[in-house]
């Protein structure tokens, strides 16, 4: 039996067990049973089509028809999108052109899901003016400015078709659609919780697969791209120093991308956990996600997770208690691991401290210094032959490429400081708007915990991307998080407005004695 078919049997077994197990009340997944069954069945169908089609275009068409046919039954397109987004590795295929146009469009699983799920959702949301027009908040404006700026740079490069494809088409499908649907598609708390739960459910499956890959040293999706005849330069076997282990990647293509996704999922999932004391098994879900995060053996996501947990804790109404619990339990677990036979290995794996793969940390330091020298030559608009210049500065690593393992440097090198400023402004505006809205909600509200989880996830993502390139699912997730922050601001504003209305719908008086306009 071919390897990819043997992998399919294992994947279906793990996924079936996880889907059955996580429906327990302890996992707190607020998904309607009908929606859960439909999304679960779609996940299995997408996986089966990918592994059994043996042709990338049969897979694309089959998945497109199956998923698109369910769009009218789905009350929350973003939830379905998050459930299916990581079912298959993002191996790509090029739609060939004709005449002078050699290439038209590159399609992979991430872009396919954007086109068949998010594009119809965007068309419907545009007809509903209650969500506010695009450009009604600062995050929208900065994103629009960034997209126009990026499109201008690509079109100015000389090749119109390549510039239009990269700067306009991909900007729309990869950046605008995830952000817009996330920011406008979640109209109430139930839809918000449903979307986060769907992401958590997909991440539970990935964690189960990651644990299997780590223990068995068998990457279950490694043979799929070649079986499809698709292009995919990721998903290979990687170790960690001389430990003799295999880093889990699941369907994400790289261990650091898997860790990045699971760290974000973990922090968002904290918004769904039952209150302390109400369930003794409330940490089953976070524990499963943490196992997958550890199996990826990626230290950047570990650092991002620490940052996110810290942000989540200091935003608590009982921050002293929460921080002390984290420190005490963290110290207990750390001491237990140190006294185990794996203590020395654990120390060597720690970022900034351990000796395992210390060369990757040194490379990042050298890349930062070399990139600053290159950026100074084209500080405002970037571009040029920055890869060649970094190569001349000795930044070619072991795989024979210049690995831009820092998203901020990648943006600054390709788009200059103007592009970097616009890029960072989107997230700064999203985070600031969320924080201001969060300060206005009651501490006993579900919105309070949701705001903490969103800001913690965004802080973690912005930390992790300083250690990795903007590849695979990485950009998709940080644009989604920015959109979720904007959606939260709208949701919190509507909640506060409802609290200020009387029982008859008339406006109440504000604490300072002025009527609140409604």
Coordinates of C-alpha atoms in Angstrom, one line a residue:
X1 CA 0.0 0.0 0.0
X2 CA 1.4 3.5 -0.9
X3 CA 2.6 5.5 2.1
X4 CA 0.0 8.3 1.7
X5 CA -2.8 5.7 1.9
X6 CA -1.4 4.2 5.0
X7 CA -1.1 7.7 6.4
X8 CA -4.8 8.3 5.5
X9 CA -5.8 5.3 7.6
X10 CA -3.9 6.6 10.6
X11 CA -5.2 10.2 10.2
X12 CA -8.8 9.0 10.0
X13 CA -8.4 6.9 13.1
X14 CA -6.8 9.8 15.1
X15 CA -9.3 12.3 13.9
X16 CA -12.3 10.0 14.6
X17 CA -11.1 9.4 18.1
X18 CA -10.4 13.2 18.8
X19 CA -13.8 14.2 17.3
X20 CA -15.6 11.7 19.6
X21 CA -13.5 12.6 22.7
X22 CA -13.7 16.4 22.6
X23 CA -17.5 16.5 22.4
X24 CA -17.5 15.9 26.2
X25 CA -18.9 18.8 28.3
X26 CA -15.4 19.4 29.9
X27 CA -14.1 20.7 26.6
X28 CA -16.8 23.4 26.5
X29 CA -17.2 23.6 22.8
X30 CA -20.4 25.7 22.2
X31 CA -21.1 24.4 18.7
X32 CA -24.6 23.4 17.7
X33 CA -24.7 19.6 17.2
X34 CA -26.0 19.9 13.7
X35 CA -23.3 22.4 12.7
X36 CA -20.7 20.2 14.4
X37 CA -21.7 17.1 12.5
X38 CA -21.8 19.0 9.2
X39 CA -18.3 20.5 9.7
X40 CA -16.9 17.2 11.0
X41 CA -18.2 15.4 7.9
X42 CA -16.8 18.1 5.6
X43 CA -13.4 17.7 7.3
X44 CA -13.5 14.0 6.6
X45 CA -14.7 14.5 3.0
X46 CA -12.0 17.1 2.3
X47 CA -9.3 14.7 3.7
X48 CA -10.6 11.7 1.7
X49 CA -10.8 13.7 -1.5
X50 CA -7.2 15.0 -1.0
X51 CA -5.7 11.5 -0.3
X52 CA -7.8 9.6 -2.9
X53 CA -7.9 11.9 -5.9
X54 CA -4.2 11.4 -7.0
X55 CA -4.4 14.6 -9.0
X56 CA -4.2 18.1 -7.7
X57 CA -6.9 19.5 -10.0
X58 CA -9.3 16.7 -9.2
X59 CA -8.7 17.5 -5.5
X60 CA -9.3 21.2 -6.0
X61 CA -12.5 20.7 -8.0
X62 CA -13.8 18.0 -5.7
X63 CA -13.2 20.0 -2.5
X64 CA -14.6 23.1 -4.2
X65 CA -17.8 21.5 -5.2
X66 CA -18.3 19.7 -1.8
X67 CA -17.6 22.7 0.4
X68 CA -19.4 25.3 -1.9
X69 CA -22.5 23.1 -1.9
X70 CA -22.8 23.4 1.9
X71 CA -22.5 27.2 2.1
X72 CA -26.2 27.9 2.4
X73 CA -26.6 25.5 5.3
X74 CA -23.8 27.1 7.2
X75 CA -24.9 29.9 9.6
X76 CA -21.3 30.9 10.4
X77 CA -19.0 30.8 7.4
X78 CA -16.0 31.9 9.4
X79 CA -16.4 28.9 11.7
X80 CA -16.6 26.5 8.7
X81 CA -13.5 28.2 7.2
X82 CA -11.5 27.7 10.4
X83 CA -12.6 24.1 10.7
X84 CA -11.5 23.2 7.2
X85 CA -8.5 25.5 6.8
X86 CA -5.9 23.1 8.0
X87 CA -7.4 19.8 6.9
X88 CA -4.8 19.5 4.0
X89 CA -1.3 20.9 3.5
X90 CA -1.2 24.1 1.4
X91 CA 0.5 22.4 -1.6
X92 CA 0.0 24.6 -4.7
X93 CA -0.6 24.3 -8.4
X94 CA -0.4 27.0 -11.0
X95 CA -3.2 27.9 -13.4
X96 CA -1.3 28.3 -16.7
X97 CA -2.0 31.2 -19.0
X98 CA -1.9 31.6 -22.8
X99 CA 0.0 33.8 -25.2
X100 CA 2.3 36.3 -23.5
X101 CA 0.6 35.5 -20.1
X102 CA 2.5 32.4 -18.8
X103 CA 0.9 32.2 -15.4
X104 CA -2.5 33.3 -14.2
X105 CA -3.0 32.2 -10.6
X106 CA -1.4 30.0 -8.0
X107 CA -4.0 27.9 -6.0
X108 CA -3.4 26.1 -2.7
X109 CA -5.7 24.9 0.0
X110 CA -5.6 28.1 2.0
X111 CA -6.5 30.2 -1.1
X112 CA -9.1 27.6 -2.2
X113 CA -10.9 27.9 1.2
X114 CA -10.8 31.7 0.9
X115 CA -12.4 31.6 -2.5
X116 CA -15.1 29.1 -1.8
X117 CA -16.0 30.0 1.8
X118 CA -15.0 33.6 2.4
X119 CA -15.7 35.1 -1.0
X120 CA -19.5 34.2 -0.9
X121 CA -19.6 35.4 2.7
X122 CA -18.1 38.7 1.7
X123 CA -20.6 39.2 -1.0
X124 CA -23.5 38.6 1.4
X125 CA -22.0 40.8 4.1
X126 CA -21.6 43.7 1.7
X127 CA -25.3 43.8 1.3
X128 CA -25.9 44.2 5.0
X129 CA -25.0 47.8 6.0
X130 CA -25.5 47.3 9.7
X131 CA -21.9 46.0 10.0
X132 CA -20.5 49.4 9.0
X133 CA -18.7 50.1 5.7
X134 CA -15.1 49.1 5.2
X135 CA -13.0 52.0 6.3
X136 CA -15.2 53.0 9.2
X137 CA -12.4 52.3 11.8
X138 CA -8.6 53.0 11.8
X139 CA -7.7 49.4 11.4
X140 CA -9.7 49.3 8.2
X141 CA -8.0 52.4 6.9
X142 CA -4.5 51.2 7.7
X143 CA -5.2 47.9 6.0
X144 CA -6.6 49.6 2.9
X145 CA -3.5 51.8 2.8
X146 CA -1.2 48.9 3.2
X147 CA -3.0 46.9 0.4
X148 CA -2.9 49.9 -2.0
X149 CA 0.8 50.5 -1.1
X150 CA 1.7 46.9 -1.7
X151 CA -0.2 46.8 -5.0
X152 CA 1.5 49.9 -6.1
X153 CA 5.0 48.5 -5.4
X154 CA 4.2 45.2 -7.2
X155 CA 2.7 47.0 -10.3
X156 CA 5.6 49.4 -10.4
X157 CA 8.1 46.5 -10.6
X158 CA 7.7 46.2 -14.3
X159 CA 5.8 42.9 -15.1
X160 CA 2.1 44.0 -15.0
X161 CA 0.6 40.5 -14.9
X162 CA 2.9 39.3 -12.1
X163 CA 2.4 42.6 -10.2
X164 CA -1.4 42.4 -10.6
X165 CA -1.4 38.8 -9.5
X166 CA 0.8 39.3 -6.5
X167 CA -0.3 42.8 -5.4
X168 CA -4.0 42.8 -6.2
X169 CA -5.4 39.2 -6.5
X170 CA -3.4 37.7 -3.7
X171 CA -3.9 40.8 -1.5
X172 CA -7.6 40.3 -1.9
X173 CA -7.8 36.6 -1.3
X174 CA -5.1 36.2 1.3
X175 CA -5.4 39.5 3.3
X176 CA -8.6 41.3 2.7
X177 CA -11.1 38.4 2.7
X178 CA -9.9 36.8 6.0
X179 CA -9.8 40.2 7.7
X180 CA -13.2 41.4 6.4
X181 CA -15.2 38.3 7.1
X182 CA -13.6 38.0 10.6
X183 CA -14.4 41.7 11.3
X184 CA -17.9 41.8 10.0
X185 CA -19.2 38.2 10.1
X186 CA -19.4 37.7 13.8
X187 CA -22.5 39.7 14.8
X188 CA -23.1 38.3 18.3
X189 CA -21.3 36.4 21.1
X190 CA -22.7 33.1 20.0
X191 CA -21.2 33.3 16.5
X192 CA -17.9 34.5 18.1
X193 CA -17.7 31.5 20.5
X194 CA -18.7 29.2 17.6
X195 CA -15.8 30.4 15.5
X196 CA -13.3 30.0 18.3
X197 CA -14.6 26.6 19.2
X198 CA -14.3 25.5 15.5
X199 CA -10.7 26.6 15.4
X200 CA -10.0 24.8 18.7
X201 CA -11.7 21.6 17.4
X202 CA -9.5 21.6 14.3
X203 CA -6.5 22.3 16.5
X204 CA -7.3 19.3 18.8
X205 CA -7.1 17.1 15.7
X206 CA -3.8 18.6 14.7
X207 CA -2.5 18.1 18.3
X208 CA -3.4 14.4 18.2
X209 CA -1.7 14.0 14.8
X210 CA 1.3 15.9 16.1
X211 CA 1.7 13.7 19.1
X212 CA 1.6 10.6 16.9
X213 CA 4.2 12.1 14.5
X214 CA 6.5 12.9 17.4
X215 CA 6.2 9.5 19.1
X216 CA 6.4 7.4 15.9
X217 CA 8.7 9.7 13.9
X218 CA 6.4 9.4 10.9
X219 CA 5.1 12.6 9.2
X220 CA 1.6 11.6 8.1
X221 CA 1.2 14.3 5.4
X222 CA 4.7 14.1 3.9
X223 CA 3.8 11.9 1.0
X224 CA 0.5 13.7 0.0
X225 CA 1.9 16.5 -2.2
X226 CA 3.8 14.1 -4.4
X227 CA 0.8 11.8 -4.7
X228 CA -1.2 14.8 -5.9
X229 CA 1.5 16.1 -8.2
X230 CA 1.5 19.4 -6.4
X231 CA 4.3 21.8 -5.6
X232 CA 5.2 22.0 -1.9
X233 CA 8.7 22.7 -0.7
X234 CA 7.7 22.2 3.0
X235 CA 6.5 19.2 5.1
X236 CA 9.8 17.3 5.2
X237 CA 11.5 15.6 8.1
X238 CA 13.3 17.9 10.5
X239 CA 15.0 17.1 13.8
X240 CA 16.2 19.3 16.6
X241 CA 19.9 19.3 17.1
X242 CA 21.3 15.8 17.9
X243 CA 18.3 14.7 20.0
X244 CA 17.3 12.1 17.5
X245 CA 13.7 13.3 17.3
X246 CA 11.4 14.3 14.5
X247 CA 9.5 17.6 14.8
X248 CA 5.8 17.2 14.3
X249 CA 4.3 19.3 11.5
X250 CA 0.9 17.7 10.8
X251 CA -0.7 19.5 7.8
X252 CA 0.9 22.8 8.5
X253 CA 4.1 22.2 6.5
X254 CA 6.6 23.2 9.3
X255 CA 7.0 22.7 13.0
X256 CA 7.1 26.4 13.7
X257 CA 3.9 27.0 11.7
X258 CA 2.2 24.2 13.7
X259 CA 3.4 25.7 17.0
X260 CA 2.3 29.2 15.9
X261 CA -1.2 28.0 15.2
X262 CA -1.5 25.9 18.4
X263 CA -0.3 28.8 20.5
X264 CA -3.0 31.1 19.0
X265 CA -5.6 28.4 19.4
X266 CA -4.7 27.8 23.0
X267 CA -5.0 31.4 24.0
X268 CA -8.3 31.9 22.1
X269 CA -9.6 28.7 23.7
X270 CA -9.2 30.3 27.1
X271 CA -12.3 32.4 26.3
X272 CA -14.4 29.2 26.3
X273 CA -13.1 27.5 29.5
X274 CA -15.6 27.1 32.3
X275 CA -14.9 29.2 35.4
X276 CA -12.4 27.7 37.9
X277 CA -14.0 25.3 40.3
X278 CA -16.9 24.5 38.0
X279 CA -15.2 21.6 36.3
X280 CA -12.3 19.6 37.5
X281 CA -11.5 18.5 34.0
X282 CA -11.5 22.0 32.5
X283 CA -7.8 21.8 31.5
X284 CA -8.3 18.8 29.2
X285 CA -8.6 20.9 26.1
X286 CA -5.6 23.3 26.9
X287 CA -3.6 20.2 27.9
X288 CA -4.2 18.6 24.5
X289 CA -3.2 21.8 22.7
X290 CA -0.1 22.1 24.8
X291 CA 1.0 18.5 24.0
X292 CA 0.8 19.4 20.3
X293 CA 2.7 22.6 20.9
X294 CA 5.5 20.7 22.6
X295 CA 5.6 18.1 19.9
X296 CA 6.4 20.8 17.3
X297 CA 9.6 21.5 19.2
X298 CA 9.6 25.2 18.0
X299 CA 10.9 27.6 20.5
X300 CA 9.5 30.8 18.9
X301 CA 5.9 29.7 19.6
X302 CA 7.0 28.7 23.1
X303 CA 8.2 32.3 23.8
X304 CA 5.0 33.6 22.2
X305 CA 2.9 31.4 24.4
X306 CA 4.6 32.8 27.5
X307 CA 3.9 36.3 26.3
X308 CA 0.3 35.5 25.6
X309 CA -0.3 33.8 29.0
X310 CA 1.3 36.8 30.7
X311 CA -1.0 39.3 28.8
X312 CA -4.0 37.2 29.6
X313 CA -3.1 37.0 33.3
X314 CA -2.4 40.7 33.8
X315 CA -5.7 41.6 32.2
X316 CA -7.5 39.5 34.9
X317 CA -9.6 41.2 37.6
X318 CA -7.6 39.0 40.0
X319 CA -4.2 39.4 38.3
X320 CA -2.2 38.8 41.5
X321 CA -3.9 35.5 42.1
X322 CA -3.7 34.3 38.5
X323 CA 0.0 35.3 38.1
X324 CA 0.9 33.5 41.4
X325 CA -0.9 30.4 40.3
X326 CA 1.0 30.4 37.0
X327 CA 4.3 30.9 38.8
X328 CA 3.6 28.2 41.4
X329 CA 2.4 25.5 38.9
X330 CA 5.0 26.4 36.4
X331 CA 7.7 26.0 39.0
X332 CA 6.3 22.7 40.2
X333 CA 6.1 21.3 36.6
X334 CA 9.5 22.6 35.7
X335 CA 11.1 21.0 38.8
X336 CA 9.4 17.7 38.1
X337 CA 10.8 17.8 34.6
X338 CA 14.3 18.7 35.7
X339 CA 14.5 15.8 38.1
X340 CA 13.3 13.4 35.4
X341 CA 15.7 11.6 33.0
X342 CA 14.9 14.3 30.4
X343 CA 16.0 17.2 32.6
X344 CA 19.2 18.0 30.7
X345 CA 17.5 17.6 27.3
X346 CA 14.8 20.1 28.4
X347 CA 17.4 22.7 29.5
X348 CA 19.1 22.4 26.2
X349 CA 15.9 23.0 24.3
X350 CA 15.0 26.2 26.1
X351 CA 15.4 29.3 24.0
X352 CA 18.3 31.7 24.9
X353 CA 19.6 29.2 27.5
X354 CA 20.0 25.7 25.9
X355 CA 22.8 24.6 23.6
X356 CA 20.6 22.6 21.2
X357 CA 20.4 24.2 17.8
X358 CA 22.0 27.4 19.1
X359 CA 23.1 28.1 15.6
X360 CA 19.5 29.0 14.7
X361 CA 19.6 31.8 17.3
X362 CA 22.9 33.0 16.1
X363 CA 21.6 33.1 12.5
X364 CA 18.7 35.3 13.6
X365 CA 21.0 37.7 15.2
X366 CA 23.3 37.9 12.2
X367 CA 20.2 38.2 9.9
X368 CA 19.0 41.2 11.9
X369 CA 22.3 43.0 11.6
X370 CA 22.7 42.2 7.9
X371 CA 19.2 43.3 7.2
X372 CA 19.7 46.6 8.8
X373 CA 22.6 47.3 6.5
X374 CA 20.5 46.4 3.4
X375 CA 17.5 48.4 4.6
X376 CA 19.6 51.5 4.9
X377 CA 20.3 51.4 1.2
X378 CA 16.5 51.6 0.3
X379 CA 15.0 52.7 3.6
X380 CA 11.6 54.0 2.5
X381 CA 10.3 51.8 -0.2
X382 CA 12.6 48.7 0.1
X383 CA 12.8 46.3 -2.8
X384 CA 15.8 45.9 -5.0
X385 CA 17.9 42.8 -5.0
X386 CA 17.9 42.5 -1.2
X387 CA 18.2 38.7 -1.4
X388 CA 21.4 39.0 -3.5
X389 CA 22.8 41.6 -1.0
X390 CA 22.0 39.4 1.9
X391 CA 23.7 36.5 0.1
X392 CA 26.8 38.7 -0.4
X393 CA 26.8 39.3 3.3
X394 CA 27.0 35.6 4.0
X395 CA 23.4 35.0 5.1
X396 CA 22.9 31.8 3.1
X397 CA 22.1 29.0 5.6
X398 CA 22.4 25.3 5.5
X399 CA 19.6 24.7 3.0
X400 CA 21.3 27.0 0.5
X401 CA 18.8 29.8 0.8
X402 CA 18.5 33.1 2.6
X403 CA 15.9 32.3 5.2
X404 CA 14.1 35.5 6.3
X405 CA 13.1 34.2 9.7
X406 CA 11.6 37.5 10.8
X407 CA 8.4 38.8 9.3
X408 CA 9.1 42.4 10.3
X409 CA 12.4 42.2 8.5
X410 CA 10.8 40.6 5.5
X411 CA 8.3 43.4 5.2
X412 CA 10.9 46.1 5.7
X413 CA 13.2 44.6 3.1
X414 CA 10.6 44.2 0.4
X415 CA 8.3 47.2 1.2
X416 CA 10.6 49.6 3.1
X417 CA 9.9 51.4 6.3
X418 CA 6.6 52.9 4.9
X419 CA 5.3 49.4 4.3
X420 CA 6.5 48.2 7.7
X421 CA 4.8 51.2 9.4
X422 CA 1.5 50.5 7.6
X423 CA 1.7 46.8 8.4
X424 CA 2.3 47.4 12.1
X425 CA -0.3 50.1 12.2
X426 CA -3.1 47.6 11.4
X427 CA -2.3 45.6 14.5
X428 CA -1.7 48.6 16.7
X429 CA -5.1 50.1 15.7
X430 CA -6.8 46.7 16.2
X431 CA -5.2 46.1 19.6
X432 CA -5.8 49.7 20.8
X433 CA -9.4 49.6 19.8
X434 CA -9.9 46.2 21.5
X435 CA -8.3 47.4 24.7
X436 CA -10.4 50.6 24.9
X437 CA -13.6 48.6 24.3
X438 CA -12.5 45.9 26.8
X439 CA -12.1 48.5 29.5
X440 CA -15.8 49.4 29.2
X441 CA -17.3 45.9 29.6
X442 CA -18.1 44.5 33.0
X443 CA -15.6 42.1 34.6
X444 CA -18.3 39.5 35.0
X445 CA -19.2 39.5 31.3
X446 CA -18.2 36.9 28.8
X447 CA -16.9 39.8 26.7
X448 CA -14.3 40.5 29.4
X449 CA -12.7 37.1 29.1
X450 CA -13.0 37.1 25.3
X451 CA -11.2 40.5 25.1
X452 CA -8.4 39.1 27.3
X453 CA -8.1 36.0 25.1
X454 CA -8.0 38.0 21.8
X455 CA -5.4 40.5 23.0
X456 CA -3.3 37.6 24.4
X457 CA -3.5 35.7 21.1
X458 CA -2.6 38.8 19.1
X459 CA 0.4 39.6 21.4
X460 CA 1.6 36.0 21.0
X461 CA 1.2 36.0 17.2
X462 CA 3.1 39.4 16.9
X463 CA 5.9 37.9 19.1
X464 CA 6.2 34.6 17.2
X465 CA 6.3 36.3 13.7
X466 CA 9.6 38.0 14.8
X467 CA 11.1 34.5 14.7
X468 CA 9.6 33.2 11.4
X469 CA 8.9 34.0 7.8
X470 CA 5.5 35.1 6.5
X471 CA 4.8 31.8 4.9
X472 CA 2.2 29.0 5.0
X473 CA -0.7 29.8 7.4
X474 CA 1.2 32.6 9.2
X475 CA -0.2 35.7 7.4
X476 CA -3.7 34.2 7.3
X477 CA -3.8 33.9 11.0
X478 CA -2.5 37.3 11.9
X479 CA -4.9 39.0 9.5
X480 CA -7.7 36.9 11.0
X481 CA -6.7 38.0 14.5
X482 CA -6.8 41.7 13.5
X483 CA -10.3 41.2 12.0
X484 CA -11.4 39.4 15.2
X485 CA -10.2 42.4 17.3
X486 CA -12.3 44.8 15.1
X487 CA -15.3 42.4 15.5
X488 CA -14.9 42.5 19.2
X489 CA -15.0 46.3 19.3
X490 CA -18.3 46.3 17.4
X491 CA -19.7 43.6 19.7
X492 CA -18.6 45.3 22.8
X493 CA -20.0 48.6 21.6
X494 CA -23.4 47.0 20.8
X495 CA -23.4 45.3 24.3
X496 CA -22.7 48.6 26.1
X497 CA -25.4 50.3 24.0
X498 CA -28.0 47.7 25.0
X499 CA -27.0 48.1 28.7
X500 CA -27.7 51.8 28.4
X501 CA -31.2 51.3 27.2
X502 CA -34.2 51.0 29.5
X503 CA -36.7 48.2 29.5
X504 CA -38.9 50.2 27.0
X505 CA -35.9 50.8 24.7
X506 CA -35.6 54.5 25.8
X507 CA -32.1 55.8 26.6
X508 CA -31.0 55.8 30.2
X509 CA -28.9 58.5 31.8
X510 CA -25.1 58.1 31.9
X511 CA -23.3 58.3 35.3
X512 CA -22.3 61.9 34.6
X513 CA -25.9 63.0 34.1
X514 CA -26.1 63.3 30.3
X515 CA -28.4 61.3 28.1
X516 CA -26.6 58.7 26.0
X517 CA -27.5 59.0 22.4
X518 CA -28.9 55.8 20.8

